């Protein structure tokens, strides 16, 4: 199992190209099930989750080629992928596939909308919280599906097709909004999503569906209206830049000091995070090329943060921001409102010398003068990169173990950081 070795203390200076967003690419890829024609997605990041989803879609009959080459051929980073679901060969998504990636449960919606039936394994638990699928199931039932849960599978049937409906979500749900958008696009009649998620990735999916022939209004607002159509066509769509990767590298620069251009980044996708990073002492400015992040060596200021659905501070940046606050000149409070178990990075940051106390859904971080390198272990995707950020500013060497989590969401992380002056390398452990 690979490890990452980091020698801290180096400021970051240079250019980091921001990859396509994983959280946009996955639902866009799943949307290929809605049409028999080819969907070409540009700027798809080369990540473990993307490659796993290609396997899962292949199980349902989706043919794909990468950058004009057949599956399995070498491909460069953030490349085009061509997806063609001409014939759906299987409407069942088995446990052995769904259990490897929770987002694959979302295939329920396009399979049901196009084929009138889908049987998808429940994804099970998750390291950062239960993330239940009840709201996704509720949305399909509102659209007229008959849903049963049997032997660990969700079996949904709509023999005469889905029917447009008003779906009022009791709480904001990104997964529920993604799946309802896909299903309602092929439902008969008018649908309204109330209390819909507003994330940029939702807008990206809606934009792609509109190019495919869907009739959608209001994406990015809390009420979305969809007029169902009989079929969707293929199209070409470019995946938006990854706002979580953007925020992660911006926090890394704030942590280490330096001057980095985040090429291709879009400020509007993470303004709440930019505001907080600037309060901590970094300067963030928009340019024609992306976002420029600078910190001239002055101290890091403590900032209190509460995670919230978009446009609030993203839960996917909570661990990274906590790493930054470990070196702030004072104390800060970080409150997690989205996932109930997303503080597993705390004990590993403590191994580097951080002073953090947990109180329910709040972490009290008392900044320290210096972090010290140590062996640490990643527990999930965002926790992994928080340890990398802390290690970049720690004295001495840090060894981050179980870095396969990083490969799920960060494309060529070591190369990007090395290109800006970090001392970081991947080591392959002996079997």
XYZ file of C-alpha atoms in Angstrom:
431
model
C 0.000 0.000 0.000
C 1.391 3.386 -1.026
C 2.476 6.076 1.416
C 3.346 9.745 0.949
C 6.490 11.221 2.501
C 6.528 14.976 3.147
C 9.325 17.175 4.459
C 7.675 20.342 5.727
C 8.737 23.952 5.947
C 8.723 24.926 2.266
C 6.557 27.817 0.987
C 4.511 27.134 -2.154
C 5.201 29.231 -5.239
C 4.100 28.630 -8.814
C 1.069 27.425 -10.742
C -1.361 24.588 -9.983
C -3.847 23.642 -12.672
C -7.258 22.853 -11.183
C -8.773 19.603 -12.434
C -12.349 18.877 -13.401
C -14.648 18.433 -10.409
C -15.131 14.863 -9.208
C -18.462 15.761 -7.597
C -19.698 17.054 -10.959
C -18.156 14.339 -13.139
C -19.781 11.407 -11.308
C -23.456 12.466 -11.733
C -22.712 13.607 -15.298
C -21.328 10.158 -16.097
C -24.402 8.518 -14.550
C -26.593 10.732 -16.741
C -25.224 8.865 -19.768
C -27.724 6.113 -18.870
C -30.560 8.467 -19.868
C -29.803 8.354 -23.609
C -28.909 5.833 -26.299
C -26.663 8.422 -27.917
C -23.072 9.311 -27.011
C -22.406 11.723 -24.166
C -18.925 13.228 -24.353
C -17.640 14.746 -21.123
C -14.538 16.925 -21.323
C -12.191 17.750 -18.435
C -12.997 14.548 -16.513
C -10.411 14.034 -13.727
C -8.326 10.870 -13.767
C -9.340 9.534 -10.331
C -9.984 6.180 -8.708
C -13.687 7.027 -8.221
C -14.098 7.937 -11.890
C -12.456 4.712 -13.019
C -14.608 2.683 -10.624
C -17.769 4.331 -11.945
C -16.727 3.464 -15.502
C -16.657 -0.190 -14.417
C -20.086 0.123 -12.811
C -21.612 1.804 -15.876
C -20.042 -0.876 -18.060
C -21.977 -3.457 -16.056
C -25.196 -1.770 -17.227
C -24.079 -1.733 -20.866
C -22.352 1.648 -21.196
C -19.491 1.547 -23.682
C -16.775 4.119 -23.153
C -13.589 5.374 -24.698
C -11.082 7.713 -23.095
C -9.630 10.581 -25.121
C -10.565 8.806 -28.363
C -9.008 5.492 -27.290
C -10.701 2.354 -26.074
C -10.978 1.588 -22.369
C -7.716 0.475 -20.806
C -5.489 2.572 -23.063
C -3.209 5.130 -21.365
C -4.904 8.515 -20.857
C -3.648 11.896 -19.767
C -5.052 13.738 -16.765
C -8.454 15.490 -16.966
C -9.336 14.000 -20.310
C -12.446 13.608 -22.466
C -14.553 10.486 -21.924
C -17.132 9.276 -24.447
C -20.040 7.296 -22.949
C -22.630 5.417 -24.992
C -25.516 3.531 -23.374
C -27.070 2.340 -26.650
C -28.516 -0.725 -24.980
C -29.087 -1.209 -21.255
C -28.108 -4.840 -20.638
C -28.774 -5.011 -16.893
C -31.005 -2.895 -14.643
C -29.579 -4.403 -11.448
C -26.628 -2.785 -9.672
C -25.151 -5.466 -7.392
C -23.785 -4.949 -3.895
C -20.215 -5.813 -4.866
C -20.155 -2.766 -7.148
C -22.338 -0.259 -5.264
C -20.509 -0.945 -1.988
C -17.286 0.392 -3.508
C -18.670 3.857 -4.187
C -21.800 5.370 -2.676
C -22.547 7.703 -5.605
C -23.129 4.656 -7.802
C -26.491 4.223 -6.008
C -27.657 7.182 -8.112
C -27.926 4.890 -11.186
C -31.361 4.066 -9.737
C -32.851 7.249 -11.218
C -31.794 7.047 -14.893
C -32.355 3.281 -15.071
C -35.857 3.706 -13.658
C -36.651 6.679 -15.907
C -35.442 5.014 -19.100
C -36.250 1.344 -18.508
C -39.171 1.499 -16.077
C -37.378 -0.631 -13.519
C -34.197 -0.674 -11.462
C -32.832 -2.812 -8.675
C -29.923 -1.261 -6.828
C -28.118 -2.448 -3.718
C -28.272 -0.267 -0.641
C -24.770 1.212 -0.298
C -24.384 0.537 3.428
C -22.566 2.704 5.974
C -19.857 5.258 5.424
C -16.804 6.322 7.391
C -18.009 9.939 7.686
C -21.654 9.272 8.459
C -24.647 7.255 7.385
C -25.630 9.493 4.436
C -29.052 7.797 4.107
C -30.746 7.298 0.755
C -34.289 7.751 2.037
C -34.740 11.120 0.309
C -33.640 9.657 -3.023
C -36.209 6.882 -2.623
C -38.870 9.405 -1.602
C -38.213 11.386 -4.784
C -38.698 8.303 -6.971
C -41.949 7.451 -5.147
C -43.249 10.996 -5.667
C -42.635 10.515 -9.397
C -44.878 7.460 -9.349
C -42.483 4.570 -8.829
C -43.442 1.626 -6.668
C -40.457 1.019 -4.395
C -39.709 -1.972 -2.204
C -36.643 -2.738 -0.127
C -35.875 -6.423 -0.128
C -32.743 -8.368 0.883
C -30.613 -5.234 0.942
C -31.787 -3.990 -2.467
C -34.015 -1.098 -3.513
C -36.368 -2.380 -6.218
C -38.191 0.400 -8.064
C -40.800 -0.153 -10.766
C -42.664 2.302 -13.004
C -44.070 0.140 -15.794
C -45.975 2.985 -17.423
C -43.182 5.498 -16.907
C -42.600 8.172 -14.303
C -45.127 10.978 -13.799
C -44.179 14.576 -13.011
C -44.768 15.682 -9.436
C -43.839 18.195 -6.770
C -40.986 16.884 -4.627
C -40.437 18.823 -1.420
C -37.204 17.834 0.303
C -37.398 18.155 4.126
C -33.708 19.038 4.117
C -31.231 20.032 1.439
C -29.848 16.944 -0.282
C -27.320 16.985 -3.102
C -27.875 13.320 -3.973
C -31.636 13.705 -3.874
C -31.514 16.746 -6.136
C -29.163 15.077 -8.630
C -31.321 11.974 -8.917
C -34.632 13.858 -9.035
C -33.282 16.044 -11.860
C -32.323 12.986 -13.896
C -35.555 11.102 -13.294
C -37.880 14.082 -13.812
C -36.220 14.916 -17.138
C -37.833 11.797 -18.654
C -41.037 11.835 -16.568
C -44.392 12.660 -18.186
C -45.468 16.176 -17.288
C -44.304 18.916 -14.950
C -42.099 18.453 -11.873
C -41.071 20.915 -9.187
C -38.189 20.372 -6.758
C -38.659 22.376 -3.554
C -35.723 23.018 -1.175
C -33.371 21.757 -3.876
C -29.593 21.786 -3.389
C -27.911 24.829 -4.965
C -24.352 23.545 -5.421
C -22.476 24.410 -8.636
C -22.376 20.683 -9.419
C -26.196 20.667 -9.525
C -26.107 23.529 -12.029
C -23.491 21.678 -14.088
C -25.696 18.580 -14.311
C -28.731 20.683 -15.259
C -26.726 22.497 -17.950
C -25.659 19.176 -19.439
C -29.198 17.758 -19.322
C -30.498 20.888 -21.069
C -27.940 20.351 -23.849
C -29.293 16.787 -24.104
C -32.803 18.161 -24.623
C -34.181 18.405 -21.075
C -36.382 21.349 -20.089
C -35.125 22.657 -16.743
C -35.487 26.067 -15.118
C -34.089 27.369 -11.841
C -31.011 25.190 -11.271
C -28.868 26.906 -8.649
C -31.974 28.126 -6.814
C -33.999 26.392 -4.144
C -36.921 25.730 -6.523
C -36.256 23.904 -9.801
C -38.898 23.215 -12.450
C -38.643 20.404 -14.992
C -40.892 19.660 -17.944
C -40.408 16.031 -18.892
C -39.491 15.031 -22.455
C -39.863 11.752 -24.310
C -36.146 11.159 -24.871
C -32.749 12.773 -24.522
C -29.916 12.999 -27.044
C -26.160 12.936 -26.772
C -24.073 16.074 -26.373
C -20.619 17.421 -25.498
C -20.170 18.995 -22.079
C -17.142 20.270 -20.165
C -16.969 19.418 -16.455
C -16.595 22.511 -14.274
C -13.385 23.072 -12.248
C -13.155 21.388 -8.854
C -14.039 23.934 -6.158
C -12.918 21.564 -3.376
C -9.519 21.066 -4.972
C -9.333 24.849 -5.437
C -10.121 25.478 -1.767
C -7.709 22.774 -0.653
C -4.728 24.276 -2.468
C -5.729 27.799 -1.400
C -5.671 26.604 2.221
C -2.306 24.913 1.620
C -0.833 28.235 0.452
C -2.355 30.005 3.457
C -0.739 27.322 5.649
C 2.769 27.403 4.167
C 3.019 30.931 2.822
C 3.939 31.705 -0.767
C 2.261 32.777 -3.988
C 0.348 30.320 -6.191
C -1.905 30.758 -9.229
C -4.739 28.212 -9.193
C -5.197 28.005 -12.929
C -8.770 27.560 -14.139
C -10.354 28.085 -10.716
C -13.692 29.896 -10.480
C -14.158 32.240 -7.500
C -17.946 32.157 -7.653
C -17.972 28.458 -6.851
C -16.495 28.887 -3.364
C -16.865 32.494 -2.266
C -17.697 31.567 1.342
C -14.456 29.602 1.604
C -12.460 32.424 -0.002
C -13.895 34.874 2.539
C -12.787 32.659 5.428
C -9.309 32.051 3.955
C -8.843 35.819 3.602
C -9.953 36.345 7.192
C -7.213 33.894 8.194
C -4.608 36.152 6.586
C -4.160 35.113 2.958
C -4.848 37.311 -0.049
C -7.052 35.786 -2.754
C -7.572 37.623 -6.034
C -9.302 36.714 -9.303
C -7.320 36.897 -12.536
C -8.056 36.019 -16.146
C -6.243 32.726 -15.551
C -7.919 31.729 -12.275
C -7.320 32.556 -8.607
C -4.077 33.865 -7.128
C -3.438 33.027 -3.470
C -0.698 34.768 -1.464
C 0.507 34.831 2.116
C 3.649 36.767 2.860
C 4.706 34.993 6.049
C 2.536 36.964 8.451
C 0.779 34.975 11.160
C -2.413 32.997 10.634
C -5.469 34.530 12.300
C -8.072 32.339 14.053
C -11.492 32.172 12.372
C -14.689 30.440 13.512
C -16.399 28.346 10.824
C -19.694 26.457 10.558
C -20.253 24.114 7.623
C -23.474 24.541 5.646
C -24.988 23.629 2.275
C -23.979 25.851 -0.641
C -23.484 28.800 -0.635
C -22.204 28.219 2.909
C -18.785 26.880 3.916
C -18.369 23.382 2.382
C -18.153 20.373 4.655
C -15.615 18.999 2.159
C -13.177 21.767 3.230
C -13.732 21.428 6.959
C -10.793 19.083 7.619
C -8.430 21.196 5.503
C -9.433 24.391 7.290
C -8.958 22.704 10.650
C -5.389 21.903 9.620
C -4.850 25.607 8.888
C -6.266 26.635 12.265
C -3.797 24.372 14.101
C -1.168 27.102 13.487
C -3.397 30.125 14.055
C -2.422 32.699 16.670
C -5.320 31.985 19.016
C -8.317 29.676 19.262
C -11.007 28.904 16.701
C -14.256 26.942 16.678
C -15.206 24.678 13.805
C -18.780 23.368 13.800
C -19.794 20.498 11.520
C -23.503 20.480 10.645
C -23.598 18.167 7.611
C -22.036 14.847 8.690
C -22.123 13.501 12.228
C -18.759 11.728 12.183
C -16.435 13.986 10.231
C -13.811 14.683 12.877
C -11.726 11.528 12.462
C -8.748 13.595 11.316
C -8.518 15.196 14.776
C -6.557 12.388 16.419
C -4.117 12.253 13.499
C -3.564 16.032 13.539
C -2.866 15.649 17.258
C 0.003 13.305 16.352
C 1.601 16.278 14.589
C 1.260 18.395 17.737
C -2.117 20.045 17.163
C -4.233 21.027 20.182
C -7.863 20.185 19.406
C -10.740 19.443 21.764
C -14.037 17.960 20.590
C -17.426 18.861 22.016
C -20.224 17.169 20.067
C -20.400 18.689 16.602
C -17.815 21.372 17.462
C -14.027 21.291 17.527
C -12.114 23.872 19.564
C -8.694 24.384 17.957
C -5.954 26.104 19.951
C -3.213 27.206 17.582
C 0.350 26.101 18.253
C 3.641 27.725 17.331
C 4.971 24.678 15.552
C 3.823 21.298 14.233
C 6.204 18.335 14.202
C 6.355 15.662 11.516
C 5.178 12.168 12.493
C 3.663 9.045 10.921
C -0.104 9.491 10.431
C -2.930 7.502 8.868
C -5.636 8.740 6.505
C -9.238 7.824 7.370
C -11.193 9.334 4.459
C -10.658 11.518 1.409
C -10.777 14.998 2.951
C -9.085 13.873 6.177
C -6.219 12.555 4.054
C -5.498 15.874 2.414
C -5.823 17.752 5.727
C -2.861 15.701 6.954
C -0.917 16.627 3.820
C -1.622 20.330 4.440
C -0.498 20.094 8.053
C 2.613 18.133 7.042
C 3.593 20.812 4.509
C 3.994 23.267 7.400
C 5.352 20.843 10.012
C 9.001 20.635 11.001
C 10.697 17.467 9.814
C 9.289 14.440 8.014
C 5.706 13.187 7.953
C 4.662 9.838 6.518
C 0.991 9.694 5.470
C -0.259 6.113 5.294
C -3.310 4.684 3.469
C -3.187 7.329 0.753
C -5.523 5.400 -1.544
C -8.157 7.757 -0.105
C -6.344 10.665 -1.784
C -6.427 8.948 -5.168
C -10.230 8.994 -5.009
C -10.402 12.783 -5.171
C -7.078 14.498 -5.931
C -5.499 14.153 -9.343
C -1.670 14.052 -9.307
C -1.460 15.768 -5.921
C 2.247 15.093 -5.412
C 3.169 16.403 -8.880
C 1.147 19.582 -8.390
C 2.691 20.322 -4.994
C 6.220 19.387 -6.082
C 5.861 21.813 -8.967
C 5.388 24.606 -6.413
C 8.385 23.748 -4.242
C 7.009 21.203 -1.786
C 9.142 18.213 -0.823
C 6.689 15.367 -1.257
C 6.976 11.901 -2.782
C 4.942 8.733 -3.068
C 6.507 5.551 -1.774
C 5.316 2.082 -2.694
C 5.282 -0.200 0.315
C 6.646 -3.717 -0.047
C 3.982 -6.429 -0.224
